[in-house]
Coordinates of C-alpha atoms in Angstrom, one line a residue:
M1 CA -5.5 -26.7 -20.3
A2 CA -2.1 -24.7 -19.4
R3 CA -2.6 -22.8 -16.3
E4 CA -2.1 -18.8 -16.7
L5 CA 0.0 -17.9 -13.6
F6 CA 1.3 -14.5 -12.7
L7 CA 3.3 -12.5 -10.1
K8 CA 1.3 -10.7 -7.5
N9 CA 3.1 -8.0 -4.7
Y10 CA 0.7 -8.4 -1.7
M11 CA 2.4 -5.7 -0.3
E12 CA 0.9 -3.5 -2.5
D13 CA -2.8 -4.2 -1.8
C14 CA -2.1 -4.1 2.3
V15 CA -0.7 -0.9 1.5
W16 CA -3.4 0.4 -0.2
E17 CA -5.9 -1.2 2.2
L18 CA -4.5 0.9 5.1
L19 CA -4.1 4.1 3.2
D20 CA -7.8 5.7 4.3
Q21 CA -6.9 4.7 7.8
V22 CA -3.8 6.7 7.6
L23 CA -5.3 9.5 5.9
S24 CA -8.3 9.7 8.1
Q25 CA -5.7 10.5 11.1
D26 CA -4.5 13.7 9.4
P27 CA -7.4 15.8 8.0
E28 CA -5.3 18.3 6.4
A29 CA -3.7 15.8 4.2
C30 CA -4.7 15.8 0.4
R31 CA -7.0 12.9 -0.9
C32 CA -6.7 13.7 -4.8
D33 CA -5.4 10.8 -6.8
T34 CA -1.8 12.1 -7.3
C35 CA -0.9 12.7 -3.6
R36 CA -2.8 8.9 -2.9
H37 CA -0.6 7.4 -5.7
D38 CA 2.6 9.3 -4.3
I39 CA 2.1 8.5 -0.7
V40 CA 1.5 4.6 -1.7
A41 CA 4.7 4.8 -3.8
L42 CA 6.8 6.4 -1.2
A43 CA 5.6 3.9 1.3
L44 CA 6.2 0.7 -0.8
N45 CA 9.7 1.8 -1.7
Q46 CA 10.4 1.7 2.3
L47 CA 8.7 -1.8 2.4
P48 CA 10.1 -5.1 1.4
P49 CA 7.9 -6.6 -1.7
R50 CA 5.9 -9.7 -1.0
Y51 CA 5.6 -11.6 -4.1
A52 CA 3.7 -14.6 -4.7
V53 CA 2.9 -16.8 -8.0
R54 CA -1.0 -16.9 -8.2
E55 CA -3.4 -18.5 -10.8
K56 CA -5.4 -15.9 -12.6
G57 CA -8.6 -15.8 -10.6
A58 CA -6.9 -17.4 -7.7
I59 CA -8.5 -16.3 -4.4
Y60 CA -5.8 -15.6 -1.8
S61 CA -5.4 -14.7 2.1
K62 CA -4.0 -12.0 3.4
L63 CA -2.2 -13.6 6.7
A64 CA 0.2 -11.0 6.9
M65 CA -2.2 -8.6 7.4
L66 CA -3.0 -10.2 10.5
E67 CA 0.5 -9.8 11.9
A68 CA 0.8 -7.1 14.2
Q69 CA 4.5 -5.8 13.1
H70 CA 3.8 -5.9 9.9
R71 CA 0.9 -4.0 9.8
A72 CA 2.7 -1.6 12.0
D73 CA 5.5 -1.4 9.6
I74 CA 2.8 -0.4 6.8
Y75 CA 2.1 2.4 9.2
R76 CA 4.4 3.6 9.8
A77 CA 5.7 3.7 6.1
L78 CA 2.4 5.4 5.2
T79 CA 2.7 8.1 7.9
Q80 CA 6.5 8.9 6.7
A81 CA 4.9 8.8 3.1
L82 CA 2.0 11.3 3.7
M83 CA 4.6 13.6 5.9
K84 CA 7.1 13.6 2.6
V85 CA 3.9 14.6 0.4
K86 CA 2.5 16.9 2.7
E87 CA 5.6 19.0 2.5
A88 CA 6.2 18.9 -1.7
P89 CA 2.8 17.8 -2.8
R90 CA 2.7 17.3 -6.8
H91 CA -1.0 17.8 -7.4
D92 CA -2.7 20.6 -9.3
C93 CA -5.4 20.9 -6.8

């Protein structure tokens, strides 16, 4: 039986995981879906991708999230993205 493989950018998962922590630091930040996606997209454009090949359904370890510098880079990118989105939101809220 052939294995079903796929590419996964784990940086995306890491950014989504930390988004709420960054938003919690700014009570005035909009949390609508449009703003959340815009923040993540802007942050991901500033971060290097972390692609891995996995089998469908495989469990992966988020070892990179444990690295302090890696986490700091994600926080910085998310914070900068949040400020940009606050300055020019695209939402209809």
